[in-house]
mmCIF file of C-alpha atoms in Angstrom:
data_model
loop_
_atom_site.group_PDB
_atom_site.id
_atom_site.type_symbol
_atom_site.label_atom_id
_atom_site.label_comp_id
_atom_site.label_asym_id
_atom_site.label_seq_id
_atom_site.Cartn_x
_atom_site.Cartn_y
_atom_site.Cartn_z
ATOM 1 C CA UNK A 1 0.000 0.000 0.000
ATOM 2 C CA UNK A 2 0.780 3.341 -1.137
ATOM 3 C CA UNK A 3 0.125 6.762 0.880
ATOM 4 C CA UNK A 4 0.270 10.258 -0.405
ATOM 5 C CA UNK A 5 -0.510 13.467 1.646
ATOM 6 C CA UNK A 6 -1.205 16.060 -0.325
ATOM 7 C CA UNK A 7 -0.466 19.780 0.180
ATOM 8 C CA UNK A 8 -1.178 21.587 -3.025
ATOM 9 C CA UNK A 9 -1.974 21.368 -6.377
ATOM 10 C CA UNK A 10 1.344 19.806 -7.075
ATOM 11 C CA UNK A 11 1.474 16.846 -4.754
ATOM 12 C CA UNK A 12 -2.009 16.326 -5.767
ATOM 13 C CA UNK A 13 -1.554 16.118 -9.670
ATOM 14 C CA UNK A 14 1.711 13.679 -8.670
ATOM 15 C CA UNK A 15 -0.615 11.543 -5.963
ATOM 16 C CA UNK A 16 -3.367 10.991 -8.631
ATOM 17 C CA UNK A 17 -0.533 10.419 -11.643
ATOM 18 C CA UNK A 18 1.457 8.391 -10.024
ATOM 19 C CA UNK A 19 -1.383 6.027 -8.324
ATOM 20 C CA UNK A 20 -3.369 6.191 -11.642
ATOM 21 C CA UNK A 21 -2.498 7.613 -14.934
ATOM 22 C CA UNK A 22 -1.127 10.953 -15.916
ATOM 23 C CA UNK A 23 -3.477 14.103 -14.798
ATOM 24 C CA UNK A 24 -3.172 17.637 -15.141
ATOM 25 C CA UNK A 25 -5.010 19.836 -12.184
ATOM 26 C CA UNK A 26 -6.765 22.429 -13.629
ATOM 27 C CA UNK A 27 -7.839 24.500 -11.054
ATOM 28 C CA UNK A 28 -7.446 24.023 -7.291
ATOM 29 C CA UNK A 29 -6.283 26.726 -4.692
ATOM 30 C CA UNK A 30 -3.275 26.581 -3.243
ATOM 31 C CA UNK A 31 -4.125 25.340 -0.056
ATOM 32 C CA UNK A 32 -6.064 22.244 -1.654
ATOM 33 C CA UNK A 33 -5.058 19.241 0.705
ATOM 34 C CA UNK A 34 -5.856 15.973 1.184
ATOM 35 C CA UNK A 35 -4.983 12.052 1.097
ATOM 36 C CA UNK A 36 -4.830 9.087 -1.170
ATOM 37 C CA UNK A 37 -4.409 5.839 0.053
ATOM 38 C CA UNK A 38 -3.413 3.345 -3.797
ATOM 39 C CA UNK A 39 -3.064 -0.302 -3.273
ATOM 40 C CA UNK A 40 -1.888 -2.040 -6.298
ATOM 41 C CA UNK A 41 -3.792 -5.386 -6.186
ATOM 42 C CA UNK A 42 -1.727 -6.958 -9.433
ATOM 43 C CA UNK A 43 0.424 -5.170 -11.836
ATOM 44 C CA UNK A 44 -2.677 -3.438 -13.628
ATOM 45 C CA UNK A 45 -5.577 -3.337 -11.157
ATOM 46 C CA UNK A 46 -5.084 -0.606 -8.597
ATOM 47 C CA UNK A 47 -7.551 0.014 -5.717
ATOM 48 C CA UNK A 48 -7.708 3.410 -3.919
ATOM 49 C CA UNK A 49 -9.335 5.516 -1.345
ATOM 50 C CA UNK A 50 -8.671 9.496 -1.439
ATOM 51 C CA UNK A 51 -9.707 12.219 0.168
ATOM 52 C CA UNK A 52 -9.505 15.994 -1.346
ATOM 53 C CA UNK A 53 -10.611 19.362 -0.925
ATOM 54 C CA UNK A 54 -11.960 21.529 -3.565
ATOM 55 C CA UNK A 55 -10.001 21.067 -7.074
ATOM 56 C CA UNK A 56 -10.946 19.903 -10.532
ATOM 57 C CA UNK A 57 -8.476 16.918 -12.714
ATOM 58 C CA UNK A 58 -7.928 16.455 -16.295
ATOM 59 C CA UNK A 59 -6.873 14.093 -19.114
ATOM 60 C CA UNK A 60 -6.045 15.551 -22.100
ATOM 61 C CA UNK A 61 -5.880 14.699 -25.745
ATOM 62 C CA UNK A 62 -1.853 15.979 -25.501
ATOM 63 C CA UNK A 63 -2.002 13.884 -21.790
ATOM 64 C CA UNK A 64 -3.047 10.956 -23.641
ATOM 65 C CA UNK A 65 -1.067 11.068 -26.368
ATOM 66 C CA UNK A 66 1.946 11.170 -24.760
ATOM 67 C CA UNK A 67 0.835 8.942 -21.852
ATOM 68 C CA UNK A 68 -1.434 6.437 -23.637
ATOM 69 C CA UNK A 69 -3.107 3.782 -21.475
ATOM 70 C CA UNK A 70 -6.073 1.613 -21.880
ATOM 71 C CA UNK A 71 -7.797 1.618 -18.469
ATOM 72 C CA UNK A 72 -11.568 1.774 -17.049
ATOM 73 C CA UNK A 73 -11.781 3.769 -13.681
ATOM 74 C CA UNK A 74 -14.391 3.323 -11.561
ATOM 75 C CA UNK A 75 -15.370 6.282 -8.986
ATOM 76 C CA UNK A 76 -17.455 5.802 -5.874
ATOM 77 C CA UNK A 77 -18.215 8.331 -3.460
ATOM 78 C CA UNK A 78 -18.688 8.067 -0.193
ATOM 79 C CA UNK A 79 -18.461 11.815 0.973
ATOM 80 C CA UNK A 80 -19.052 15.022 -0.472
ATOM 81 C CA UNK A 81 -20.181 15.460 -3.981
ATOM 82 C CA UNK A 82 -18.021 16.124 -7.523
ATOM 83 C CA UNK A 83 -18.575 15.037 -11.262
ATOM 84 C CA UNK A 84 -17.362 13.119 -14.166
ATOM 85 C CA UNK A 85 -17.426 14.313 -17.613
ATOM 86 C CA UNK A 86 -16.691 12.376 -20.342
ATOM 87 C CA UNK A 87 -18.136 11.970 -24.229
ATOM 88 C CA UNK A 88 -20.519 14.957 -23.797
ATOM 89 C CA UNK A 89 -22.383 13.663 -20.753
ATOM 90 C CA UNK A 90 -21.497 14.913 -17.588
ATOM 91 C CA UNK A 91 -22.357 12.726 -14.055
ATOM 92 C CA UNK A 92 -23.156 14.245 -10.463
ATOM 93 C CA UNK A 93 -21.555 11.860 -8.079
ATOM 94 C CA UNK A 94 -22.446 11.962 -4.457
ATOM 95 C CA UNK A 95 -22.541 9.072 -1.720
ATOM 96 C CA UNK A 96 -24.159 6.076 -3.305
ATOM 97 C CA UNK A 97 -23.190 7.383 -6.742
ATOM 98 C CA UNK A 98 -20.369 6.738 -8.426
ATOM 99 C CA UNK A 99 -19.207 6.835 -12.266
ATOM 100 C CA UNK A 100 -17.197 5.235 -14.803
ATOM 101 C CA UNK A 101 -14.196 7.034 -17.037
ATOM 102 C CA UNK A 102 -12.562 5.586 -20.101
ATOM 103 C CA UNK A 103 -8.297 6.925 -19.801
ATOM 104 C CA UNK A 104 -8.160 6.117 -23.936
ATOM 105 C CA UNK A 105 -10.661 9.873 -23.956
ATOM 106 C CA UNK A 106 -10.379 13.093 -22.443
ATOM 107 C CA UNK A 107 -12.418 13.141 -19.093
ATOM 108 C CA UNK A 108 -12.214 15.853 -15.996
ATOM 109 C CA UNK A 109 -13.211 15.072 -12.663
ATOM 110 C CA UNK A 110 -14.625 18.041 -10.947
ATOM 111 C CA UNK A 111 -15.012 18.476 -6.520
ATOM 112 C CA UNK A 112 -17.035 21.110 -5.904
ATOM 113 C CA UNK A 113 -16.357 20.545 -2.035
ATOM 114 C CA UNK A 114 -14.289 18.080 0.208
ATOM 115 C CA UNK A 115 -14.947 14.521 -1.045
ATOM 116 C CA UNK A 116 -14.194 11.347 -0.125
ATOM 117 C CA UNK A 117 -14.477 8.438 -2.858
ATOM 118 C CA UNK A 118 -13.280 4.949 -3.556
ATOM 119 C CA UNK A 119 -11.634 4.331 -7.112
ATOM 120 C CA UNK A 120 -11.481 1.049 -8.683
ATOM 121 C CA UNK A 121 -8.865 0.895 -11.671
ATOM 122 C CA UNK A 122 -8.514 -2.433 -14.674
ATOM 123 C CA UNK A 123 -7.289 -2.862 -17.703
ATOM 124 C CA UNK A 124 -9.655 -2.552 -20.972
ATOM 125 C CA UNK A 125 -8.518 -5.903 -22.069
ATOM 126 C CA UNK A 126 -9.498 -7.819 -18.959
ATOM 127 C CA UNK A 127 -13.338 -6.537 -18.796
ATOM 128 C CA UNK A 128 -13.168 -8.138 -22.495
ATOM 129 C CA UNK A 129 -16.187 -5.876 -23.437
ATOM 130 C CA UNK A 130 -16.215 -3.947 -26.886
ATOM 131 C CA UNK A 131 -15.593 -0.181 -26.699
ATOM 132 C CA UNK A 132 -18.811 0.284 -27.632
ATOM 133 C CA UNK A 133 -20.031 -1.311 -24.317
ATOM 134 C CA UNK A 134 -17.776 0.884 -22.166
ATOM 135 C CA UNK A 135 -18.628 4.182 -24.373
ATOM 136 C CA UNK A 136 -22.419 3.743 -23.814
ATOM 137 C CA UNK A 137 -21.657 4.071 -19.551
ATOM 138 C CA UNK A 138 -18.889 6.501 -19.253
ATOM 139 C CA UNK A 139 -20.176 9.215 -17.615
ATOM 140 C CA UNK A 140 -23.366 8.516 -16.148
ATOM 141 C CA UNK A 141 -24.530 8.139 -13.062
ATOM 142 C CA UNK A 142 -24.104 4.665 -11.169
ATOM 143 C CA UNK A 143 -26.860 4.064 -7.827
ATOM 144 C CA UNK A 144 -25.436 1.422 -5.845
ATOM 145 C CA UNK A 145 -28.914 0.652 -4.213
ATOM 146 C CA UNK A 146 -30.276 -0.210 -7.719
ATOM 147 C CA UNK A 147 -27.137 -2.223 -9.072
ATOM 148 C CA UNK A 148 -25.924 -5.351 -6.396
ATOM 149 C CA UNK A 149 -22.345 -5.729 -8.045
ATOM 150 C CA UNK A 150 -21.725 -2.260 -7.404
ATOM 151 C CA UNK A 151 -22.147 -2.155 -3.661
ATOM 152 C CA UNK A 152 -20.379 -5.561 -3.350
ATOM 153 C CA UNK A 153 -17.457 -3.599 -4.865
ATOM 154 C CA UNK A 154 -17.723 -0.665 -2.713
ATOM 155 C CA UNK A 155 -17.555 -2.727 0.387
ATOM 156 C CA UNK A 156 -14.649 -4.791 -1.355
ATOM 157 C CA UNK A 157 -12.206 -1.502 -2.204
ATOM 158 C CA UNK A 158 -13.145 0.177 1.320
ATOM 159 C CA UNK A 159 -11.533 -3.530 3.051
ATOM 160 C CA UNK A 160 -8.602 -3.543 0.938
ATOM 161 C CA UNK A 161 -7.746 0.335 1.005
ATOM 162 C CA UNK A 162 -8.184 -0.265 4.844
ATOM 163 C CA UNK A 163 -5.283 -2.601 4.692
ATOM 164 C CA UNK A 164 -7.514 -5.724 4.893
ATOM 165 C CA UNK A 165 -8.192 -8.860 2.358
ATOM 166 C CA UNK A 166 -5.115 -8.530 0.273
ATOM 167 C CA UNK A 167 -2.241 -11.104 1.593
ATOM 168 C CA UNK A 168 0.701 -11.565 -0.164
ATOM 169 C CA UNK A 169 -0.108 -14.490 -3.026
ATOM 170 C CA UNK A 170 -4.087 -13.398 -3.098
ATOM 171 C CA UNK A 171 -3.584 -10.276 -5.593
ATOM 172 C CA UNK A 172 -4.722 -12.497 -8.264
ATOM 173 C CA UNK A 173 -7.192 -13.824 -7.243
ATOM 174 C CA UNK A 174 -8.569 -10.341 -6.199
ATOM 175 C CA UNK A 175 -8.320 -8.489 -9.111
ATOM 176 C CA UNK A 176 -10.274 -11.648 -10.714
ATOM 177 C CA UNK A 177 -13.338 -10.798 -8.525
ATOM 178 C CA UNK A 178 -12.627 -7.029 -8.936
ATOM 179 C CA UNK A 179 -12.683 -7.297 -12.651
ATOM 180 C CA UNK A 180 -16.214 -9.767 -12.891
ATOM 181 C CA UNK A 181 -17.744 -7.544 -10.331
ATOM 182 C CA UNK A 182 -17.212 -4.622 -12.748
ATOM 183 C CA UNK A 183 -18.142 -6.376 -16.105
ATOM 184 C CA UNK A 184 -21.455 -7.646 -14.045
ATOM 185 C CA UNK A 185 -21.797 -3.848 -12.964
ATOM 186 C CA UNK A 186 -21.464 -2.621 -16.228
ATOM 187 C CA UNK A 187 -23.928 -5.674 -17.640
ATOM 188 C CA UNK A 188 -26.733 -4.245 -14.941
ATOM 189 C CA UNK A 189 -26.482 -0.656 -16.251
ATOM 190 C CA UNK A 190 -26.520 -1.158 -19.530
ATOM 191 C CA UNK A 191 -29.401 -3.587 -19.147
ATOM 192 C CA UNK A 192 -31.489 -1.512 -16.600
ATOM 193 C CA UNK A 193 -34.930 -0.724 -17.206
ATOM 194 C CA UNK A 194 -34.917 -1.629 -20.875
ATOM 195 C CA UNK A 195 -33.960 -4.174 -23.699
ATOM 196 C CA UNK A 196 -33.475 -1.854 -25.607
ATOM 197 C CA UNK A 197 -30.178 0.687 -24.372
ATOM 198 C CA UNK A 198 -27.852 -1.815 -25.504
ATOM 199 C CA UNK A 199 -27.673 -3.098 -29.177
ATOM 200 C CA UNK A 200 -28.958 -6.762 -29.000
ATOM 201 C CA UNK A 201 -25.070 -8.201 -30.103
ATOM 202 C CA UNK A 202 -23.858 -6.139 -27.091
ATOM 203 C CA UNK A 203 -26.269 -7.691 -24.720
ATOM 204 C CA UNK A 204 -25.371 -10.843 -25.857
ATOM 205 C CA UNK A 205 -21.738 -10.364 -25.316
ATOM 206 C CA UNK A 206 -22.796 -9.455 -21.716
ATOM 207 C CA UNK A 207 -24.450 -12.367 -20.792
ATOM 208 C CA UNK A 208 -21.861 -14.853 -22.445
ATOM 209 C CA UNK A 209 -19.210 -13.065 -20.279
ATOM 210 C CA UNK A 210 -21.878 -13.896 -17.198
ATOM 211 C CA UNK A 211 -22.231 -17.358 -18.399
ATOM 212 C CA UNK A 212 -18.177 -18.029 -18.708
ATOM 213 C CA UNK A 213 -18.026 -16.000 -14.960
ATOM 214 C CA UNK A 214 -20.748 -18.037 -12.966
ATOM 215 C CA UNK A 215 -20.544 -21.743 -14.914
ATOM 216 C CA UNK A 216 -19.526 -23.840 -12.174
ATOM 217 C CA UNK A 217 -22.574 -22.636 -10.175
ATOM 218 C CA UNK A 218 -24.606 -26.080 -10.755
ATOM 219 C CA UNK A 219 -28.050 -23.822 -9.949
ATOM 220 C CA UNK A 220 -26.833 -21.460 -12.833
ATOM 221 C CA UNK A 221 -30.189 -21.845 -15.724
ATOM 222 C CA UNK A 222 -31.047 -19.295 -18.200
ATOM 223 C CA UNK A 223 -33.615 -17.425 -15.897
ATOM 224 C CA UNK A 224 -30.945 -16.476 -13.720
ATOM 225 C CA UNK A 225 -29.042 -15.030 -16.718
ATOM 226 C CA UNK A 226 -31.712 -13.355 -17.762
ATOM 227 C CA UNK A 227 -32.738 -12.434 -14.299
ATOM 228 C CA UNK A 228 -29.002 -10.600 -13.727
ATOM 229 C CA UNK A 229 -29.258 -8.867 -17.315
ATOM 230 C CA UNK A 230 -32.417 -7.652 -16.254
ATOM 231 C CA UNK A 231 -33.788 -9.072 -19.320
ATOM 232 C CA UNK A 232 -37.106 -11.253 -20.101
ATOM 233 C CA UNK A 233 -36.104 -15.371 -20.642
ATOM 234 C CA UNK A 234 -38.160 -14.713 -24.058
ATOM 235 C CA UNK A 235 -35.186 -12.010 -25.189
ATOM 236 C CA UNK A 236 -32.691 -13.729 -23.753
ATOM 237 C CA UNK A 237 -33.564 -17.057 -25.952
ATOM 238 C CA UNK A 238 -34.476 -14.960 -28.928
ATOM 239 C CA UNK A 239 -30.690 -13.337 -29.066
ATOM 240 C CA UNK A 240 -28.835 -16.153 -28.786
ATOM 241 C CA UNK A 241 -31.464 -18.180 -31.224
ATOM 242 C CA UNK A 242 -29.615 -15.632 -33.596
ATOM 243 C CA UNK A 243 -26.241 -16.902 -33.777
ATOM 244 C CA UNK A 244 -27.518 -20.819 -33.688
ATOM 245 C CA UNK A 245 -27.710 -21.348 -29.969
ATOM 246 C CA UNK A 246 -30.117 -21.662 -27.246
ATOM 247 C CA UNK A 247 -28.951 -20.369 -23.631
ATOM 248 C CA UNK A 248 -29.059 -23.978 -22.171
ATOM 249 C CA UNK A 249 -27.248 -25.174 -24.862
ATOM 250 C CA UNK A 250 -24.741 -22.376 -24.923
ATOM 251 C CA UNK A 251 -24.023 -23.202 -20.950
ATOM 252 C CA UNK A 252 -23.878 -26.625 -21.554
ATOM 253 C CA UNK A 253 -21.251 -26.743 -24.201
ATOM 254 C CA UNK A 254 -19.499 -24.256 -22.538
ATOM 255 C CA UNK A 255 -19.733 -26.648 -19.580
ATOM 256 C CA UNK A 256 -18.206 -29.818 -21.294
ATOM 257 C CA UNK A 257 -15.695 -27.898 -23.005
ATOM 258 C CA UNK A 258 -14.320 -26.333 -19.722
ATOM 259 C CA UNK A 259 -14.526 -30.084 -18.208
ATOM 260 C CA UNK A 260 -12.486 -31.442 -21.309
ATOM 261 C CA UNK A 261 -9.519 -28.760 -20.739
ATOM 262 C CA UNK A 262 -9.554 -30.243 -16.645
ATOM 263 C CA UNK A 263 -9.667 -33.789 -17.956
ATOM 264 C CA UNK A 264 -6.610 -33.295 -20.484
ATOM 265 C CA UNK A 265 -4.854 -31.599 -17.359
ATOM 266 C CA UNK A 266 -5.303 -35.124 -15.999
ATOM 267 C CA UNK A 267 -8.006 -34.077 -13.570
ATOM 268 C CA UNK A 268 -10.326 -36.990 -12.931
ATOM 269 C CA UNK A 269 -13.462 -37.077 -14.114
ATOM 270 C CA UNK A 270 -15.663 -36.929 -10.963
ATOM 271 C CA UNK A 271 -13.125 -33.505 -10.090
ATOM 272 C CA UNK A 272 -13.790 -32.257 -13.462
ATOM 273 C CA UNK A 273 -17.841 -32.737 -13.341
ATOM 274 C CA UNK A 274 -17.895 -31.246 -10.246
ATOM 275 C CA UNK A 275 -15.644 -27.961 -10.520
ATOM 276 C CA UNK A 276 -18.082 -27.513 -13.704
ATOM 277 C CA UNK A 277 -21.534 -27.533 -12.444
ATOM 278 C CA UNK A 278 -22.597 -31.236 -13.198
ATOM 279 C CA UNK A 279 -23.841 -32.645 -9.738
ATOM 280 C CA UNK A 280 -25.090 -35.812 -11.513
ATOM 281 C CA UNK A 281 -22.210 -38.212 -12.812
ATOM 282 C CA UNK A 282 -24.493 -39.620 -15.431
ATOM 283 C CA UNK A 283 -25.723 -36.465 -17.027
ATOM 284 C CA UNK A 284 -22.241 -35.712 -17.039
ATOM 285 C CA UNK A 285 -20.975 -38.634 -19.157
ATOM 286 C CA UNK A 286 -24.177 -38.650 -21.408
ATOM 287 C CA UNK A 287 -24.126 -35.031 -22.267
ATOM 288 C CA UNK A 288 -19.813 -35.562 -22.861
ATOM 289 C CA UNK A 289 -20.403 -38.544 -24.974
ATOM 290 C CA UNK A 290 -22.748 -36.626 -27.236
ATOM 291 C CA UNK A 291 -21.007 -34.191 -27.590
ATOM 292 C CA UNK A 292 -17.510 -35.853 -28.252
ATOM 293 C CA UNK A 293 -18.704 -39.004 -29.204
ATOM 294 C CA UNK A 294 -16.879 -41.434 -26.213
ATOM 295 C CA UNK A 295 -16.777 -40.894 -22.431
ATOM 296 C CA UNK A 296 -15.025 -38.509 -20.335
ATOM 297 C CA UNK A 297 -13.141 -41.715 -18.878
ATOM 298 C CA UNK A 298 -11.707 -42.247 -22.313
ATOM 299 C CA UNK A 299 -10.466 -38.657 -22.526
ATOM 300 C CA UNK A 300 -8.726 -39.171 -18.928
ATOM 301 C CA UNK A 301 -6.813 -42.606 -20.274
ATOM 302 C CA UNK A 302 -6.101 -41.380 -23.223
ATOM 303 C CA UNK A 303 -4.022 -38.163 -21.307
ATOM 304 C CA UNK A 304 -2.923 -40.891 -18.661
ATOM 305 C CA UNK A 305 -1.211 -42.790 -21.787
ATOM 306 C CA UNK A 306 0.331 -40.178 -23.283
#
């Protein structure tokens, strides 16, 4: 864990550049002050808890070029109140609000007052979500009462920033859970209220990530897919009906396929049913033999004779 006390515009543009990406302050007074506690979970998922007074922070085209980094930010407050603009829309954060940033595109994060928020920081390439995805949230407002993922997040970054749930060898397996709690954040927004925010490809995309994320859960079905999405089981079949699947299908061959990779690690095959959401041995061996046309015992010889 990193701390930074800040005394000025200067130590705060370094605090915030050096725990994050490159910033620019753009206006504070000269007796701005504050504190930033960064924990860096892996190599390119930072957590952090900071505390400032009145100021405003930029990224700018010329920041970015020179700086480029692919990163989603997630801000939650706790204390005060600020904004985030971003693409044209601008979000007023308070406690139990918090917003998302893009680092690839100019943003500015405004405190009109002391603040206290929680920032969440991962790599575009591990959410695994199109641009598009991330473009259509940036800068709007995020409730944690009305989105589950986000206030298990919250209470996640306030634990670690505290100096809690982070032992040497778990970093990992933390930013993991940070990273699924986001996508599932981001799946909840963009599905909130209405089928129709998110192109029907990009709600698919969602819910395959969901699917891949929540597998081994043997009580995982399509209505709980649809459920999280906040989508109707009728729209969820009808979207993937368009690229040749059905959702119980999908999970099912996503299922065996997952079991197959254990099996050729020489897992055996009652370890490898279970860690993927079969409970029942001989569902497990019927639905592998259809699908690969001899049993999962034969896949675990043939690895054992190799």
């Amino acid at each position: 864990m990193k701390q930074f006390f800040v005394d000025g515009p200067e130590e705060l543009e370094l605090a915030c550049s050096e725990s994050f990406v490159p910033l620019r302050v753009n206006s504070a007074t000269d007796q701005v002050k504050g504190n930033l506690r960064h924990v860096q979970v892996t190599a390119d998922v930072g957590m952090a808890r900071g505390i400032c007074s009145t100021s405003e922070l930029v990224r700018t085209q010329r920041i970015i070029a020179q700086e480029p980094h692919e990163y989603v930010l997630l801000s939650l407050f706790t204390d005060g109140a600020g904004a985030v603009r971003q693409s044209d829309r601008s979000a007023a954060v308070r406690p139990g609000i918090g917003a998302l940033y893009d680092t690839t595109r100019p943003y500015t994060l405004s405190f009109g007052q002391q603040m206290t928020q929680l920032v969440l920081q991962v790599p575009y390439s591990s959410l695994g979500l199109r641009r598009n995805i991330i473009e259509n949230v940036v800068a709007r407002p995020l409730i944690a009462d009305k989105n589950r993922p986000l206030r298990v997040l919250r209470s996640m970054i306030e634990v670690v920033t505290e100096g809690a749930g982070n032992d040497e060898g778990d970093g990992d397996s933390l930013a993991d859970v940070a990273v699924t709690l986001m996508r599932s954040a981001i799946a909840a927004e963009t599905s909130s209220g209405s089928e129709g925010n998110l192109s029907r490809d990009a709600h698919r995309e969602l819910m395959v990530h969901f699917i891949h994320a929540n597998f081994a859960d043997p009580e995982l079905t399509p209505a709980d897919v649809a459920r999280a999405h906040n989508v109707s089981l009728r729209y969820l079949q009808s979207t993937f009906a368009e690229v040749g699947w059905s959702p119980a299908s999908y999970l099912r061959q996503y299922r065996l396929s997952r079991a197959r990779e254990l099996l050729r690690r020489g897992s055996t095959v009652s370890f490898a049913a279970s860690q993927c959401g079969f409970v029942d041995m001989g569902t497990f061996n019927r639905a592998y033999r259809r699908q690969r046309g001899y049993s999962p015992s034969d896949e675990h010889d043939r690895e054992e004779s190799r």
